mmCIF file of C-alpha atoms in Angstrom:
data_model
loop_
_atom_site.group_PDB
_atom_site.id
_atom_site.type_symbol
_atom_site.label_atom_id
_atom_site.label_comp_id
_atom_site.label_asym_id
_atom_site.label_seq_id
_atom_site.Cartn_x
_atom_site.Cartn_y
_atom_site.Cartn_z
ATOM 1 C CA MET B 1 -0.038 -0.060 -0.086
ATOM 2 C CA LYS B 2 2.795 2.374 0.818
ATOM 3 C CA PHE B 3 4.412 1.975 -2.645
ATOM 4 C CA LYS B 4 1.090 2.441 -4.435
ATOM 5 C CA THR B 5 0.315 5.616 -2.625
ATOM 6 C CA ILE B 6 3.552 7.300 -3.536
ATOM 7 C CA PRO B 7 2.559 7.706 -7.393
ATOM 8 C CA LEU B 8 -0.772 8.918 -6.349
ATOM 9 C CA PHE B 9 0.735 11.465 -3.977
ATOM 10 C CA LEU B 10 3.179 12.701 -6.469
ATOM 11 C CA GLY B 11 0.390 13.078 -9.139
ATOM 12 C CA LEU B 12 -1.499 15.123 -6.578
ATOM 13 C CA LEU B 13 1.463 17.294 -6.078
ATOM 14 C CA LEU B 14 1.959 17.858 -9.740
ATOM 15 C CA THR B 15 -1.633 18.667 -10.183
ATOM 16 C CA ILE B 16 -1.534 21.345 -7.288
ATOM 17 C CA SER B 17 1.758 22.754 -8.915
ATOM 18 C CA SER B 18 0.105 23.110 -12.274
ATOM 19 C CA PHE B 19 -2.836 25.111 -10.766
ATOM 20 C CA ALA B 20 -0.312 27.184 -8.640
ATOM 21 C CA ALA B 21 1.742 27.982 -11.760
ATOM 22 C CA GLU B 22 -0.991 29.781 -13.379
ATOM 23 C CA PRO B 23 -0.559 33.525 -12.737
ATOM 24 C CA THR B 24 -3.257 35.724 -11.264
ATOM 25 C CA ALA B 25 -4.780 38.545 -13.164
ATOM 26 C CA ASN B 26 -2.613 41.023 -11.000
ATOM 27 C CA GLU B 27 0.509 39.098 -11.764
ATOM 28 C CA ILE B 28 -0.199 39.139 -15.523
ATOM 29 C CA ILE B 29 -1.058 42.855 -15.869
ATOM 30 C CA THR B 30 1.964 43.620 -13.577
ATOM 31 C CA LYS B 31 4.242 41.853 -16.040
ATOM 32 C CA VAL B 32 2.503 43.616 -18.968
ATOM 33 C CA ASN B 33 2.983 46.993 -17.252
ATOM 34 C CA ASP B 34 6.806 46.275 -16.515
ATOM 35 C CA LEU B 35 7.381 44.969 -20.013
ATOM 36 C CA MET B 36 5.851 48.098 -21.858
ATOM 37 C CA ASN B 37 7.565 50.504 -19.342
ATOM 38 C CA GLN B 38 11.346 49.651 -19.106
ATOM 39 C CA PRO B 39 13.419 51.726 -16.982
ATOM 40 C CA SER B 40 14.739 53.778 -19.713
ATOM 41 C CA SER B 41 14.812 53.665 -23.562
ATOM 42 C CA LYS B 42 15.646 55.556 -26.667
ATOM 43 C CA ALA B 43 14.020 54.848 -30.086
ATOM 44 C CA THR B 44 13.551 56.008 -33.683
ATOM 45 C CA MET B 45 9.975 55.747 -34.579
ATOM 46 C CA GLU B 46 8.115 56.169 -37.991
ATOM 47 C CA MET B 47 4.549 57.056 -37.586
ATOM 48 C CA THR B 48 1.821 56.900 -40.480
ATOM 49 C CA ILE B 49 -1.548 58.327 -40.120
ATOM 50 C CA THR B 50 -4.279 57.306 -42.567
ATOM 51 C CA THR B 51 -7.213 59.633 -42.524
ATOM 52 C CA SER B 52 -10.882 58.571 -43.206
ATOM 53 C CA SER B 53 -10.474 59.871 -46.927
ATOM 54 C CA GLY B 54 -7.489 57.568 -47.302
ATOM 55 C CA ASP B 55 -4.790 60.305 -47.250
ATOM 56 C CA LYS B 56 -1.642 59.515 -45.479
ATOM 57 C CA ARG B 57 0.842 61.576 -43.396
ATOM 58 C CA THR B 58 4.203 60.129 -42.308
ATOM 59 C CA PHE B 59 6.352 61.519 -39.459
ATOM 60 C CA GLU B 60 9.774 60.241 -37.953
ATOM 61 C CA TYR B 61 10.740 61.228 -34.496
ATOM 62 C CA LEU B 62 13.084 60.333 -31.712
ATOM 63 C CA THR B 63 11.572 59.216 -28.363
ATOM 64 C CA TYR B 64 13.130 59.105 -24.904
ATOM 65 C CA SER B 65 11.553 57.380 -21.778
ATOM 66 C CA LYS B 66 12.858 57.214 -18.279
ATOM 67 C CA ASP B 67 11.645 56.210 -14.918
ATOM 68 C CA LYS B 68 9.431 53.429 -16.381
ATOM 69 C CA GLY B 69 7.514 55.633 -18.713
ATOM 70 C CA GLU B 70 6.925 58.397 -16.168
ATOM 71 C CA LYS B 71 9.026 60.768 -18.223
ATOM 72 C CA ASN B 72 8.782 60.861 -22.008
ATOM 73 C CA LEU B 73 10.235 63.162 -24.734
ATOM 74 C CA MET B 74 9.460 63.053 -28.346
ATOM 75 C CA ILE B 75 11.504 65.087 -30.901
ATOM 76 C CA TYR B 76 10.293 65.173 -34.570
ATOM 77 C CA GLN B 77 12.864 64.602 -37.296
ATOM 78 C CA SER B 78 10.773 64.894 -40.388
ATOM 79 C CA PRO B 79 8.975 66.181 -42.435
ATOM 80 C CA GLN B 80 10.992 69.357 -42.665
ATOM 81 C CA ARG B 81 7.777 71.490 -41.511
ATOM 82 C CA VAL B 82 7.818 69.749 -38.108
ATOM 83 C CA LYS B 83 11.485 69.124 -37.672
ATOM 84 C CA GLY B 84 12.627 70.104 -34.185
ATOM 85 C CA GLN B 85 9.163 70.077 -32.603
ATOM 86 C CA LYS B 86 9.040 68.484 -29.205
ATOM 87 C CA ILE B 87 6.575 67.031 -26.964
ATOM 88 C CA LEU B 88 7.438 66.501 -23.153
ATOM 89 C CA MET B 89 5.166 64.418 -21.023
ATOM 90 C CA LEU B 90 5.597 63.980 -17.268
ATOM 91 C CA ASN B 91 3.775 62.544 -14.381
ATOM 92 C CA ASN B 92 2.023 59.815 -16.517
ATOM 93 C CA ALA B 93 1.003 62.450 -19.191
ATOM 94 C CA ASP B 94 -0.797 64.597 -16.611
ATOM 95 C CA ASP B 95 1.617 67.385 -17.527
ATOM 96 C CA ILE B 96 2.372 67.993 -21.350
ATOM 97 C CA TRP B 97 4.352 70.659 -23.042
ATOM 98 C CA SER B 98 4.711 71.248 -26.704
ATOM 99 C CA TYR B 99 7.688 73.270 -28.320
ATOM 100 C CA PHE B 100 7.086 74.771 -31.741
ATOM 101 C CA VAL B 101 10.211 75.584 -33.792
ATOM 102 C CA ARG B 102 8.679 78.312 -35.923
ATOM 103 C CA THR B 103 7.453 80.453 -32.959
ATOM 104 C CA LYS B 104 10.383 79.105 -30.614
ATOM 105 C CA ARG B 105 7.750 78.812 -27.741
ATOM 106 C CA VAL B 106 6.754 76.198 -25.271
ATOM 107 C CA ARG B 107 3.003 75.877 -24.563
ATOM 108 C CA LYS B 108 1.689 73.771 -21.629
ATOM 109 C CA LEU B 109 -1.471 71.876 -22.617
ATOM 110 C CA ALA B 110 -4.513 71.617 -20.427
ATOM 111 C CA THR B 111 -4.782 68.706 -18.088
ATOM 112 C CA HIS B 112 -7.632 67.174 -20.148
ATOM 113 C CA ALA B 113 -5.415 67.101 -23.179
ATOM 114 C CA LYS B 114 -4.046 63.691 -22.147
ATOM 115 C CA LYS B 115 -7.343 62.180 -23.521
ATOM 116 C CA GLN B 116 -6.990 63.988 -26.841
ATOM 117 C CA LYS B 117 -5.394 62.700 -30.094
ATOM 118 C CA MET B 118 -1.587 63.209 -30.276
ATOM 119 C CA GLU B 119 -0.760 65.288 -33.363
ATOM 120 C CA GLY B 120 -3.829 64.194 -35.139
ATOM 121 C CA SER B 121 -3.035 60.501 -34.788
ATOM 122 C CA ASP B 122 -5.114 57.767 -33.330
ATOM 123 C CA PHE B 123 -2.943 57.547 -30.307
ATOM 124 C CA SER B 124 -3.915 59.810 -27.371
ATOM 125 C CA TYR B 125 -1.285 61.289 -25.132
ATOM 126 C CA GLU B 126 -2.579 59.016 -22.491
ATOM 127 C CA ASP B 127 -1.813 55.962 -24.755
ATOM 128 C CA MET B 128 1.730 57.173 -25.242
ATOM 129 C CA GLY B 129 2.561 58.334 -21.836
ATOM 130 C CA ALA B 130 0.487 56.961 -19.072
ATOM 131 C CA SER B 131 2.954 54.448 -17.702
ATOM 132 C CA ASN B 132 1.466 52.727 -14.743
ATOM 133 C CA ALA B 133 -2.249 53.281 -15.678
ATOM 134 C CA PHE B 134 -2.830 49.537 -16.186
ATOM 135 C CA LEU B 135 -2.074 49.158 -12.395
ATOM 136 C CA THR B 136 -3.281 52.409 -10.883
ATOM 137 C CA ASP B 137 -6.468 53.148 -12.950
ATOM 138 C CA PHE B 138 -7.983 49.801 -13.405
ATOM 139 C CA THR B 139 -9.004 46.461 -11.770
ATOM 140 C CA THR B 140 -8.091 43.401 -13.795
ATOM 141 C CA THR B 141 -9.855 40.132 -14.281
ATOM 142 C CA ILE B 142 -8.865 37.105 -16.413
ATOM 143 C CA THR B 143 -11.900 36.196 -18.631
ATOM 144 C CA GLY B 144 -10.404 33.238 -20.493
ATOM 145 C CA ASN B 145 -7.690 31.830 -22.545
ATOM 146 C CA GLU B 146 -7.934 32.338 -26.320
ATOM 147 C CA GLU B 147 -5.739 32.221 -29.457
ATOM 148 C CA LYS B 148 -5.373 35.638 -30.781
ATOM 149 C CA GLU B 149 -3.074 36.779 -33.693
ATOM 150 C CA GLY B 150 -1.693 33.327 -33.800
ATOM 151 C CA TYR B 151 -0.660 33.302 -30.232
ATOM 152 C CA ASN B 152 -1.968 31.386 -27.122
ATOM 153 C CA CYS B 153 -3.157 34.288 -24.882
ATOM 154 C CA PHE B 154 -4.559 35.159 -21.568
ATOM 155 C CA LYS B 155 -7.848 37.393 -22.098
ATOM 156 C CA LEU B 156 -8.049 40.107 -19.519
ATOM 157 C CA GLU B 157 -10.659 42.663 -18.811
ATOM 158 C CA LEU B 158 -9.641 45.892 -17.268
ATOM 159 C CA ASN B 159 -12.334 48.159 -15.684
ATOM 160 C CA ARG B 160 -11.776 51.745 -14.645
ATOM 161 C CA LYS B 161 -11.653 52.392 -10.920
ATOM 162 C CA PRO B 162 -14.243 55.015 -9.604
ATOM 163 C CA ASP B 163 -11.632 57.600 -8.818
ATOM 164 C CA ALA B 164 -9.348 57.163 -11.810
ATOM 165 C CA SER B 165 -8.652 59.852 -14.583
ATOM 166 C CA SER B 166 -8.301 57.531 -17.482
ATOM 167 C CA ALA B 167 -10.281 58.297 -20.479
ATOM 168 C CA TYR B 168 -11.272 54.614 -20.938
ATOM 169 C CA ILE B 169 -13.928 52.925 -19.005
ATOM 170 C CA LYS B 170 -12.883 49.452 -19.922
ATOM 171 C CA MET B 171 -10.118 47.665 -21.919
ATOM 172 C CA VAL B 172 -10.029 44.063 -23.193
ATOM 173 C CA MET B 173 -6.536 42.765 -23.717
ATOM 174 C CA TRP B 174 -5.013 39.498 -25.065
ATOM 175 C CA VAL B 175 -1.589 38.894 -23.663
ATOM 176 C CA VAL B 176 0.804 36.252 -25.008
ATOM 177 C CA LYS B 177 1.404 33.623 -22.363
ATOM 178 C CA GLU B 178 5.044 33.053 -23.467
ATOM 179 C CA ASN B 179 6.262 36.570 -23.196
ATOM 180 C CA PHE B 180 3.379 38.841 -21.658
ATOM 181 C CA VAL B 181 3.251 41.030 -24.766
ATOM 182 C CA PRO B 182 -0.323 42.386 -25.325
ATOM 183 C CA VAL B 183 -0.963 41.612 -28.959
ATOM 184 C CA VAL B 184 -4.430 43.260 -28.958
ATOM 185 C CA ILE B 185 -6.047 45.850 -26.772
ATOM 186 C CA ASP B 186 -9.530 47.026 -27.272
ATOM 187 C CA TYR B 187 -10.437 50.366 -25.848
ATOM 188 C CA TYR B 188 -13.964 51.326 -24.638
ATOM 189 C CA LYS B 189 -14.383 55.114 -24.042
ATOM 190 C CA ASP B 190 -17.961 56.132 -23.679
ATOM 191 C CA ASP B 191 -19.849 52.827 -23.980
ATOM 192 C CA ALA B 192 -18.841 49.575 -22.249
ATOM 193 C CA ASN B 193 -20.393 47.561 -25.001
ATOM 194 C CA ARG B 194 -18.706 49.238 -27.851
ATOM 195 C CA VAL B 195 -15.037 49.296 -28.861
ATOM 196 C CA GLU B 196 -13.849 52.643 -29.935
ATOM 197 C CA LYS B 197 -10.436 51.654 -31.095
ATOM 198 C CA SER B 198 -8.078 48.602 -31.114
ATOM 199 C CA LEU B 199 -4.259 48.408 -30.796
ATOM 200 C CA TYR B 200 -2.393 45.469 -32.531
ATOM 201 C CA GLN B 201 1.234 44.764 -31.831
ATOM 202 C CA LYS B 202 2.991 42.675 -34.474
ATOM 203 C CA GLU B 203 6.611 41.684 -35.580
ATOM 204 C CA ILE B 204 7.675 40.849 -32.052
ATOM 205 C CA LYS B 205 11.326 40.702 -31.810
ATOM 206 C CA VAL B 206 13.614 40.274 -28.852
ATOM 207 C CA ILE B 207 15.913 43.275 -28.348
ATOM 208 C CA ASP B 208 18.248 43.486 -25.422
ATOM 209 C CA ASN B 209 16.486 40.455 -24.028
ATOM 210 C CA ILE B 210 13.012 42.271 -24.118
ATOM 211 C CA PRO B 211 10.235 41.089 -26.277
ATOM 212 C CA THR B 212 9.181 44.114 -28.357
ATOM 213 C CA GLY B 213 6.420 44.729 -30.791
ATOM 214 C CA THR B 214 8.191 46.652 -33.505
ATOM 215 C CA PHE B 215 4.921 47.295 -35.614
ATOM 216 C CA MET B 216 1.915 48.769 -33.793
ATOM 217 C CA GLU B 217 -1.329 49.782 -35.415
ATOM 218 C CA MET B 218 -4.223 51.589 -33.740
ATOM 219 C CA VAL B 219 -7.489 51.313 -35.589
ATOM 220 C CA ASN B 220 -10.096 53.869 -34.741
ATOM 221 C CA HIS B 221 -13.433 52.159 -35.348
ATOM 222 C CA ASN B 222 -15.473 55.473 -34.836
ATOM 223 C CA ASP B 223 -13.528 57.677 -37.307
ATOM 224 C CA ASN B 224 -12.481 54.944 -39.762
ATOM 225 C CA THR B 225 -8.876 55.972 -39.485
ATOM 226 C CA ASN B 226 -5.720 54.125 -38.378
ATOM 227 C CA THR B 227 -2.037 55.045 -37.349
ATOM 228 C CA ILE B 228 0.867 52.729 -37.825
ATOM 229 C CA MET B 229 3.909 53.166 -35.677
ATOM 230 C CA LYS B 230 7.057 51.339 -36.605
ATOM 231 C CA ILE B 231 10.251 51.025 -34.418
ATOM 232 C CA LYS B 232 13.171 51.561 -36.679
ATOM 233 C CA ASP B 233 15.661 51.414 -34.006
ATOM 234 C CA ILE B 234 15.615 51.042 -30.075
ATOM 235 C CA GLN B 235 17.834 50.713 -27.223
ATOM 236 C CA TYR B 236 16.741 49.960 -23.596
ATOM 237 C CA ASN B 237 18.286 50.654 -20.178
ATOM 238 C CA ILE B 238 20.477 53.564 -21.183
ATOM 239 C CA ASP B 239 21.751 56.418 -19.170
ATOM 240 C CA LEU B 240 19.529 59.648 -19.757
ATOM 241 C CA ASP B 241 19.984 62.863 -17.820
ATOM 242 C CA ASP B 242 16.930 64.103 -15.990
ATOM 243 C CA GLU B 243 17.713 67.497 -17.238
ATOM 244 C CA MET B 244 16.419 66.666 -20.822
ATOM 245 C CA PHE B 245 12.969 66.065 -19.314
ATOM 246 C CA THR B 246 12.410 69.681 -18.378
ATOM 247 C CA GLU B 247 10.487 72.517 -19.938
ATOM 248 C CA ARG B 248 13.706 74.605 -19.800
ATOM 249 C CA GLU B 249 15.549 72.091 -22.033
ATOM 250 C CA LEU B 250 12.693 72.091 -24.723
ATOM 251 C CA LYS B 251 14.024 75.300 -26.370
ATOM 252 C CA LYS B 252 17.564 73.873 -26.785
#
């Protein structure tokens, strides 16, 4: 009897371990948040905006991020008419400044601007610089396991907390189980039953040991527009001076 019970006991332990190994909703969203908000980064980005009439506008810019996304700086490189224009986002995009080359002036945007489109794209300032919002502004639950975009994913639902300032009342997210990359995020703004826009992350590459979606597309279902962002080059965990993330430095 003793010998027979050993395999049964081991089998029970393995079963318990398999259940214990499944991460909780909070653990998953924390890994997603940490993945998308590295300690620091520098990247060259290409952004193409497609309007409802089919017209396209393409921009290239440098982006710097520090303190896990709490500080963000964008410097436009092309086209020529916007070269040198800068956007500084601090405090999870609660504070936003724009520098305009033609006037050589810095303008601070109103607090509600974080919910608006960034430079006419389908990404809001909040999308670009809200760093820990997944953790601070939402409660997260696991609603299932699904295949999405060819990946085996956790399906999460994030619901806005009563006192949160996020523009979104709900998000539904598909997170790759293997690397915790969110390959699809559906955003609900005014109606919890209607998706306003969807983000798709594709062409996932491991850069500096960090899985990175190098092709991102935001589709706006209301306006019938979309914005594609491509990472042309990126470096993680680099030294960046705090001084570059100041209003004073924008004019330099």
